[in-house]
Amino acid sequence: INAEYMGGKLMDLDCRWNIISASADDRCPVERGEAPPGGEGFNGHGKPIAKSRYSSIDSFICNHLGGMDERSCTTQYNDLPKDMDQKLYDKLIADGIDAVLAQHVAHLFIRDPLVIYEDKVELDDSTRTDHWENIQSTNWQTVRWKPPPVSTDTPVDQQQKSHVGWRTEFRTMEVQLTDFENAAFTVFIALASRVILSFDLNLYIPISKVDDNMERAHQRDAVNKQTFWFRRHLAPVSGDDCPYTQCEVHADPNGCEEMTMKEIMLGKGNYYPGLVPMIQAYLDSIHCDSLTRDTVDRYLNLIVRRAAGELVTPATWMRQFIAKHKDYKGDSKIPPSTAYDLMQAARQIGEGQLHVPELLGDNKVAPISANSARPISLNTPLPERASLTKLMRRYAQRSVLAGRRQALQNDEQLKMEEIAAKTSELKKLKSEIEAIRAEMEHIDQIMSSDAVDNVVSMSAECSSPLVPFNLLEFQAARHFEHESG
């Protein structure tokens, strides 16, 4: 889980790597640079060591074609000084190990062993790798190169079953709240590695930039507020990539620049296609079945929406949960009740009892089965470079359209919410109008009843019979009165 709270305090961090790095840091004051050189440390030389044994990588170790491949020659990217055991380095060089790998191994052995087992002190190193693994497995770096263990099988056994091969271990992933999220990031890493190998891509940037990225990733809401160094061109630049004769972007084929996490995932300009479109292109090239593709698309959609800021990360969700809790006072001190309720909510989310749309979108937590998984060999025939470039560009354009579609869908949702609000207001107004109409009808009924009562009363007062009126007689009477006067 993330590093939002530790020791009962709300932290201003979004991940825990540096916390664990400090907890596993066994360097003495001299090795940390806090005391003058001399005394114990660094194999008796008393020199500073730049990092904890739990840290980001210190160098790239690929030596493809003996360093003759200009694109993958790692010496141009290993731009930081490297602490190493010089005697061990000289021995490795003398025994035929290339300089890049020799530096890496000699660097690992500047550390002392953390654990020694009594029954594994005296071993035959020609048949056992325990001494190597004792040092290798206690250097916890962001990426670990893992040689295969020594096989104890007979030649016949080795032919009948495959043995563990060379491995690369990605170690920076934070544990998520649900199996769905963990599966999404695991599948993403696996597919990204296959894309790199299958499309022969180059993602190298200077080690100093890698360290810079690690520090930026720790900042609060780094996914939305930070930029990260990333390589511009993952494949060799060709003449028709840019119509301009002088272009800063294409002038340096090995250049890198700062990109947002959304740009890293979805692409930038017409020179960097984005990791997700390239994964889509790879899945097309291996003819991924529709059922698997639907699942992978859900995983990629989660990652893209997190990178775009449309969904929150677990770090942000935890911070918001704590900040809104009724017992939290806003002083960074987390009450036990708040911590308990957070753990209960996290458990409910992980078990699918509580759905949090701002964290998972419309992805409902469901049991994940490995029964439908099937291996895809890396030697699957792929399109030619030209068609592959077109394919990646098509997916880059598709990602732009997908982003626009998502933005329009968000606008549509807002408009629908506004319409719903206006509909509710209109319904309320109609209800008020109907109430007024009913009240007016009631008043009219009362007034009508009063009018009838008044008419009846007046009729009672004037109950004498009416005398018929004759106009001719009236005129004759008036004439007689005039003559007599």
mmCIF file of C-alpha atoms in Angstrom, residues 30-302:
data_model
loop_
_atom_site.group_PDB
_atom_site.id
_atom_site.type_symbol
_atom_site.label_atom_id
_atom_site.label_comp_id
_atom_site.label_asym_id
_atom_site.label_seq_id
_atom_site.Cartn_x
_atom_site.Cartn_y
_atom_site.Cartn_z
ATOM 1 C CA VAL A 30 31.420 7.446 6.788
ATOM 2 C CA GLU A 31 29.597 5.634 3.978
ATOM 3 C CA ARG A 32 26.693 8.092 4.203
ATOM 4 C CA GLY A 33 29.131 11.008 3.922
ATOM 5 C CA GLU A 34 28.320 12.240 7.424
ATOM 6 C CA ALA A 35 31.811 11.624 8.824
ATOM 7 C CA PRO A 36 35.307 12.169 7.393
ATOM 8 C CA PRO A 37 36.835 9.312 5.350
ATOM 9 C CA GLY A 38 38.705 6.619 7.208
ATOM 10 C CA GLY A 39 37.858 3.821 9.591
ATOM 11 C CA GLU A 40 35.446 1.022 8.810
ATOM 12 C CA GLY A 41 33.320 0.958 5.723
ATOM 13 C CA PHE A 42 33.531 0.305 1.987
ATOM 14 C CA ASN A 43 35.601 -2.851 2.349
ATOM 15 C CA GLY A 44 38.005 -1.105 4.688
ATOM 16 C CA HIS A 45 38.628 1.869 2.378
ATOM 17 C CA GLY A 46 36.310 4.173 4.301
ATOM 18 C CA LYS A 47 34.775 5.832 1.216
ATOM 19 C CA PRO A 48 31.243 7.198 0.867
ATOM 20 C CA ILE A 49 28.519 5.155 -0.857
ATOM 21 C CA ALA A 50 26.014 7.256 -2.779
ATOM 22 C CA LYS A 51 22.825 5.278 -2.053
ATOM 23 C CA SER A 52 21.166 2.844 0.296
ATOM 24 C CA ARG A 53 21.220 -0.822 -0.674
ATOM 25 C CA TYR A 54 17.480 -0.321 -1.319
ATOM 26 C CA SER A 55 17.550 2.281 -4.091
ATOM 27 C CA SER A 56 17.102 3.057 -7.753
ATOM 28 C CA ILE A 57 19.462 1.427 -10.231
ATOM 29 C CA ASP A 58 22.966 2.857 -10.580
ATOM 30 C CA SER A 59 23.699 1.841 -14.172
ATOM 31 C CA PHE A 60 22.477 0.096 -17.302
ATOM 32 C CA ILE A 61 24.281 -3.200 -17.914
ATOM 33 C CA CYS A 62 23.364 -4.141 -21.480
ATOM 34 C CA ASN A 63 26.462 -4.489 -23.657
ATOM 35 C CA HIS A 64 24.798 -5.412 -26.941
ATOM 36 C CA LEU A 65 27.342 -6.255 -29.665
ATOM 37 C CA GLY A 66 30.142 -5.425 -27.250
ATOM 38 C CA GLY A 67 29.085 -1.788 -27.135
ATOM 39 C CA MET A 68 29.392 -1.366 -30.913
ATOM 40 C CA ASP A 69 25.651 -0.721 -31.309
ATOM 41 C CA GLU A 70 25.477 3.062 -31.043
ATOM 42 C CA ARG A 71 21.813 3.078 -30.022
ATOM 43 C CA SER A 72 22.243 0.689 -27.093
ATOM 44 C CA CYS A 73 25.760 1.563 -26.002
ATOM 45 C CA THR A 74 25.062 2.089 -22.313
ATOM 46 C CA THR A 75 28.276 3.963 -21.483
ATOM 47 C CA GLN A 76 26.731 7.187 -22.846
ATOM 48 C CA TYR A 77 23.780 6.841 -20.429
ATOM 49 C CA ASN A 78 25.714 5.804 -17.295
ATOM 50 C CA ASP A 79 26.525 9.421 -16.458
ATOM 51 C CA LEU A 80 26.948 9.100 -12.670
ATOM 52 C CA PRO A 81 30.071 7.891 -10.824
ATOM 53 C CA LYS A 82 29.726 4.324 -9.579
ATOM 54 C CA ASP A 83 31.095 2.916 -6.326
ATOM 55 C CA MET A 84 32.641 -0.508 -6.774
ATOM 56 C CA ASP A 85 35.100 -2.977 -5.311
ATOM 57 C CA GLN A 86 38.153 -2.319 -7.482
ATOM 58 C CA LYS A 87 39.891 -5.633 -6.689
ATOM 59 C CA LEU A 88 36.807 -7.607 -7.652
ATOM 60 C CA TYR A 89 36.383 -5.540 -10.807
ATOM 61 C CA ASP A 90 39.975 -6.255 -11.875
ATOM 62 C CA LYS A 91 39.452 -9.978 -11.276
ATOM 63 C CA LEU A 92 36.253 -10.035 -13.336
ATOM 64 C CA ILE A 93 37.952 -8.215 -16.215
ATOM 65 C CA ALA A 94 40.900 -10.643 -16.043
ATOM 66 C CA ASP A 95 38.445 -13.569 -16.223
ATOM 67 C CA GLY A 96 36.797 -12.268 -19.384
ATOM 68 C CA ILE A 97 33.718 -10.433 -18.081
ATOM 69 C CA ASP A 98 32.911 -7.293 -20.098
ATOM 70 C CA ALA A 99 33.497 -3.958 -18.371
ATOM 71 C CA VAL A 100 29.832 -2.937 -18.107
ATOM 72 C CA LEU A 101 28.756 -6.135 -16.332
ATOM 73 C CA ALA A 102 31.954 -6.236 -14.264
ATOM 74 C CA GLN A 103 31.187 -2.770 -12.892
ATOM 75 C CA HIS A 104 27.671 -3.863 -11.934
ATOM 76 C CA VAL A 105 28.823 -6.971 -10.050
ATOM 77 C CA ALA A 106 31.691 -5.116 -8.360
ATOM 78 C CA HIS A 107 29.195 -2.471 -7.296
ATOM 79 C CA LEU A 108 26.943 -5.058 -5.627
ATOM 80 C CA PHE A 109 29.858 -6.370 -3.579
ATOM 81 C CA ILE A 110 30.553 -3.064 -1.840
ATOM 82 C CA ARG A 111 27.831 -4.204 0.583
ATOM 83 C CA ASP A 112 28.329 -6.623 3.455
ATOM 84 C CA PRO A 113 26.109 -9.716 3.664
ATOM 85 C CA LEU A 114 23.054 -9.212 5.847
ATOM 86 C CA VAL A 115 22.463 -12.869 6.691
ATOM 87 C CA ILE A 116 24.883 -15.781 6.913
ATOM 88 C CA TYR A 117 23.585 -19.318 7.423
ATOM 89 C CA GLU A 118 25.893 -21.642 9.296
ATOM 90 C CA ASP A 119 25.365 -24.519 6.868
ATOM 91 C CA LYS A 120 26.026 -22.332 3.810
ATOM 92 C CA VAL A 121 29.401 -20.820 4.605
ATOM 93 C CA GLU A 122 31.619 -23.400 2.923
ATOM 94 C CA LEU A 123 30.094 -24.213 -0.463
ATOM 95 C CA ASP A 124 31.261 -25.301 -3.902
ATOM 96 C CA ASP A 125 30.702 -22.139 -5.929
ATOM 97 C CA SER A 126 31.012 -24.128 -9.160
ATOM 98 C CA THR A 127 27.732 -25.900 -8.392
ATOM 99 C CA ARG A 128 25.991 -23.528 -5.976
ATOM 100 C CA THR A 129 25.050 -19.856 -6.279
ATOM 101 C CA ASP A 130 24.137 -19.205 -2.634
ATOM 102 C CA HIS A 131 27.097 -16.883 -2.033
ATOM 103 C CA TRP A 132 26.147 -14.826 -5.085
ATOM 104 C CA GLU A 133 22.449 -14.715 -4.163
ATOM 105 C CA ASN A 134 23.332 -13.667 -0.608
ATOM 106 C CA ILE A 135 24.628 -10.364 -1.955
ATOM 107 C CA GLN A 136 22.451 -10.118 -5.051
ATOM 108 C CA SER A 137 19.150 -10.649 -3.207
ATOM 109 C CA THR A 138 19.925 -8.033 -0.530
ATOM 110 C CA ASN A 139 20.638 -5.255 -3.034
ATOM 111 C CA TRP A 140 17.050 -4.126 -3.543
ATOM 112 C CA GLN A 141 17.033 -1.890 -6.601
ATOM 113 C CA THR A 142 14.257 -0.701 -8.873
ATOM 114 C CA VAL A 143 15.214 -3.274 -11.501
ATOM 115 C CA ARG A 144 17.091 -6.489 -10.786
ATOM 116 C CA TRP A 145 19.058 -8.587 -13.262
ATOM 117 C CA LYS A 146 18.655 -12.246 -12.288
ATOM 118 C CA PRO A 147 20.924 -14.929 -13.773
ATOM 119 C CA PRO A 148 19.437 -18.424 -13.833
ATOM 120 C CA PRO A 149 20.162 -20.717 -10.896
ATOM 121 C CA VAL A 150 22.474 -23.660 -11.436
ATOM 122 C CA SER A 151 20.500 -26.615 -12.763
ATOM 123 C CA THR A 152 20.782 -29.899 -10.923
ATOM 124 C CA ASP A 153 18.972 -31.821 -13.647
ATOM 125 C CA THR A 154 20.672 -34.372 -15.842
ATOM 126 C CA PRO A 155 21.077 -33.543 -19.555
ATOM 127 C CA VAL A 156 18.063 -35.768 -20.280
ATOM 128 C CA ASP A 157 15.946 -33.890 -17.722
ATOM 129 C CA GLN A 158 17.015 -30.571 -19.195
ATOM 130 C CA GLN A 159 15.806 -31.656 -22.622
ATOM 131 C CA GLN A 160 12.445 -32.786 -21.250
ATOM 132 C CA LYS A 161 11.604 -29.638 -19.349
ATOM 133 C CA SER A 162 12.485 -25.982 -19.645
ATOM 134 C CA HIS A 163 14.779 -24.491 -17.020
ATOM 135 C CA VAL A 164 14.477 -21.073 -15.421
ATOM 136 C CA GLY A 165 16.195 -18.624 -17.738
ATOM 137 C CA TRP A 166 17.643 -15.132 -17.464
ATOM 138 C CA ARG A 167 15.201 -12.718 -15.899
ATOM 139 C CA THR A 168 14.638 -9.005 -15.336
ATOM 140 C CA GLU A 169 12.651 -8.056 -12.262
ATOM 141 C CA PHE A 170 10.652 -4.819 -12.111
ATOM 142 C CA ARG A 171 10.451 -3.853 -8.448
ATOM 143 C CA THR A 172 8.889 -0.382 -8.194
ATOM 144 C CA MET A 173 5.207 -1.249 -8.396
ATOM 145 C CA GLU A 174 3.045 -0.283 -5.416
ATOM 146 C CA VAL A 175 0.476 -2.829 -4.214
ATOM 147 C CA GLN A 176 -3.017 -1.707 -5.224
ATOM 148 C CA LEU A 177 -6.288 -2.119 -3.358
ATOM 149 C CA THR A 178 -7.854 -4.684 -5.711
ATOM 150 C CA ASP A 179 -6.797 -7.717 -7.721
ATOM 151 C CA PHE A 180 -8.097 -5.936 -10.821
ATOM 152 C CA GLU A 181 -5.651 -3.041 -10.376
ATOM 153 C CA ASN A 182 -2.739 -5.354 -9.567
ATOM 154 C CA ALA A 183 -3.531 -7.418 -12.657
ATOM 155 C CA ALA A 184 -3.767 -4.261 -14.776
ATOM 156 C CA PHE A 185 -0.304 -3.002 -13.844
ATOM 157 C CA THR A 186 1.242 -6.488 -14.010
ATOM 158 C CA VAL A 187 -0.132 -7.075 -17.506
ATOM 159 C CA PHE A 188 0.946 -3.588 -18.551
ATOM 160 C CA ILE A 189 4.566 -4.221 -17.464
ATOM 161 C CA ALA A 190 4.620 -7.620 -19.174
ATOM 162 C CA LEU A 191 3.244 -6.201 -22.428
ATOM 163 C CA ALA A 192 5.556 -3.169 -22.312
ATOM 164 C CA SER A 193 8.569 -5.483 -22.018
ATOM 165 C CA ARG A 194 7.333 -7.537 -24.967
ATOM 166 C CA VAL A 195 6.832 -4.397 -27.027
ATOM 167 C CA ILE A 196 10.415 -3.297 -26.295
ATOM 168 C CA LEU A 197 11.826 -6.672 -27.311
ATOM 169 C CA SER A 198 9.541 -7.366 -30.275
ATOM 170 C CA PHE A 199 9.754 -3.904 -31.843
ATOM 171 C CA ASP A 200 13.458 -3.501 -30.932
ATOM 172 C CA LEU A 201 12.842 -0.223 -29.119
ATOM 173 C CA ASN A 202 15.312 1.893 -27.191
ATOM 174 C CA LEU A 203 14.026 3.561 -24.004
ATOM 175 C CA TYR A 204 17.408 4.544 -22.521
ATOM 176 C CA ILE A 205 17.802 7.928 -20.831
ATOM 177 C CA PRO A 206 20.731 9.050 -18.637
ATOM 178 C CA ILE A 207 20.809 7.487 -15.163
ATOM 179 C CA SER A 208 20.807 10.982 -13.647
ATOM 180 C CA LYS A 209 17.398 11.543 -15.272
ATOM 181 C CA VAL A 210 16.166 8.208 -13.899
ATOM 182 C CA ASP A 211 17.116 9.339 -10.383
ATOM 183 C CA ASP A 212 15.366 12.658 -11.022
ATOM 184 C CA ASN A 213 12.203 10.812 -12.100
ATOM 185 C CA MET A 214 12.261 8.706 -8.926
ATOM 186 C CA GLU A 215 12.335 11.801 -6.729
ATOM 187 C CA ARG A 216 9.535 13.478 -8.678
ATOM 188 C CA ALA A 217 7.372 10.362 -8.443
ATOM 189 C CA HIS A 218 7.312 10.674 -4.650
ATOM 190 C CA GLN A 219 5.612 14.078 -4.672
ATOM 191 C CA ARG A 220 1.945 14.400 -3.805
ATOM 192 C CA ASP A 221 -0.311 13.837 -6.838
ATOM 193 C CA ALA A 222 2.790 13.404 -9.004
ATOM 194 C CA VAL A 223 0.777 11.638 -11.712
ATOM 195 C CA ASN A 224 -1.054 14.901 -12.431
ATOM 196 C CA LYS A 225 1.327 17.625 -11.265
ATOM 197 C CA GLN A 226 4.799 16.360 -12.226
ATOM 198 C CA THR A 227 6.594 15.814 -15.522
ATOM 199 C CA PHE A 228 9.080 13.013 -16.095
ATOM 200 C CA TRP A 229 12.098 12.609 -18.335
ATOM 201 C CA PHE A 230 11.398 10.248 -21.221
ATOM 202 C CA ARG A 231 13.072 9.396 -24.509
ATOM 203 C CA ARG A 232 11.745 11.163 -27.614
ATOM 204 C CA HIS A 233 12.603 8.567 -30.256
ATOM 205 C CA LEU A 234 12.232 4.881 -29.452
ATOM 206 C CA ALA A 235 13.338 3.808 -32.931
ATOM 207 C CA PRO A 236 16.041 5.222 -35.238
ATOM 208 C CA VAL A 237 15.084 8.543 -36.809
ATOM 209 C CA SER A 238 14.581 8.337 -40.569
ATOM 210 C CA GLY A 239 14.802 11.125 -43.131
ATOM 211 C CA ASP A 240 11.049 11.367 -43.728
ATOM 212 C CA ASP A 241 10.120 11.620 -40.036
ATOM 213 C CA CYS A 242 10.222 15.417 -40.149
ATOM 214 C CA PRO A 243 9.591 17.776 -43.113
ATOM 215 C CA TYR A 244 11.852 20.509 -41.701
ATOM 216 C CA THR A 245 15.573 20.718 -42.395
ATOM 217 C CA GLN A 246 16.353 22.075 -38.932
ATOM 218 C CA CYS A 247 14.274 20.546 -36.152
ATOM 219 C CA GLU A 248 15.274 20.476 -32.501
ATOM 220 C CA VAL A 249 13.087 17.463 -31.795
ATOM 221 C CA HIS A 250 14.657 15.283 -34.491
ATOM 222 C CA ALA A 251 18.178 16.730 -34.341
ATOM 223 C CA ASP A 252 19.217 14.475 -31.440
ATOM 224 C CA PRO A 253 18.110 10.861 -31.993
ATOM 225 C CA ASN A 254 19.052 10.003 -28.393
ATOM 226 C CA GLY A 255 17.431 13.047 -26.802
ATOM 227 C CA CYS A 256 14.932 13.019 -23.972
ATOM 228 C CA GLU A 257 12.492 15.615 -22.668
ATOM 229 C CA GLU A 258 10.016 16.176 -19.859
ATOM 230 C CA MET A 259 6.579 14.680 -20.493
ATOM 231 C CA THR A 260 3.403 14.368 -18.483
ATOM 232 C CA MET A 261 2.320 10.887 -17.500
ATOM 233 C CA LYS A 262 -0.562 11.210 -19.955
ATOM 234 C CA GLU A 263 1.882 11.981 -22.782
ATOM 235 C CA ILE A 264 4.113 9.047 -21.806
ATOM 236 C CA MET A 265 1.132 6.723 -21.997
ATOM 237 C CA LEU A 266 -0.688 8.160 -25.035
ATOM 238 C CA GLY A 267 2.013 9.902 -27.071
ATOM 239 C CA LYS A 268 3.331 13.370 -27.827
ATOM 240 C CA GLY A 269 3.497 15.125 -31.173
ATOM 241 C CA ASN A 270 4.292 13.061 -34.236
ATOM 242 C CA TYR A 271 7.584 11.722 -32.894
ATOM 243 C CA TYR A 272 6.640 9.783 -29.753
ATOM 244 C CA PRO A 273 3.730 7.313 -30.215
ATOM 245 C CA GLY A 274 3.065 6.489 -26.539
ATOM 246 C CA LEU A 275 3.333 3.203 -24.656
ATOM 247 C CA VAL A 276 -0.347 2.284 -24.836
ATOM 248 C CA PRO A 277 -0.720 2.727 -28.630
ATOM 249 C CA MET A 278 2.416 0.602 -29.093
ATOM 250 C CA ILE A 279 0.947 -2.114 -26.877
ATOM 251 C CA GLN A 280 -2.207 -1.980 -29.004
ATOM 252 C CA ALA A 281 -0.090 -2.303 -32.133
ATOM 253 C CA TYR A 282 1.740 -5.298 -30.630
ATOM 254 C CA LEU A 283 -1.544 -7.022 -29.741
ATOM 255 C CA ASP A 284 -2.693 -6.506 -33.322
ATOM 256 C CA SER A 285 0.539 -7.921 -34.694
ATOM 257 C CA ILE A 286 0.212 -11.174 -32.690
ATOM 258 C CA HIS A 287 -3.508 -11.477 -33.542
ATOM 259 C CA CYS A 288 -4.645 -11.406 -29.944
ATOM 260 C CA ASP A 289 -8.007 -13.133 -29.487
ATOM 261 C CA SER A 290 -11.026 -10.933 -28.776
ATOM 262 C CA LEU A 291 -11.717 -12.260 -25.268
ATOM 263 C CA THR A 292 -8.170 -11.554 -24.084
ATOM 264 C CA ARG A 293 -8.165 -8.227 -25.925
ATOM 265 C CA ASP A 294 -11.313 -7.078 -24.134
ATOM 266 C CA THR A 295 -9.713 -7.847 -20.767
ATOM 267 C CA VAL A 296 -6.450 -6.115 -21.681
ATOM 268 C CA ASP A 297 -8.364 -3.084 -22.982
ATOM 269 C CA ARG A 298 -10.074 -2.758 -19.597
ATOM 270 C CA TYR A 299 -6.667 -2.847 -17.901
ATOM 271 C CA LEU A 300 -5.208 -0.259 -20.264
ATOM 272 C CA ASN A 301 -8.266 1.960 -19.912
ATOM 273 C CA LEU A 302 -7.784 2.040 -16.130
#
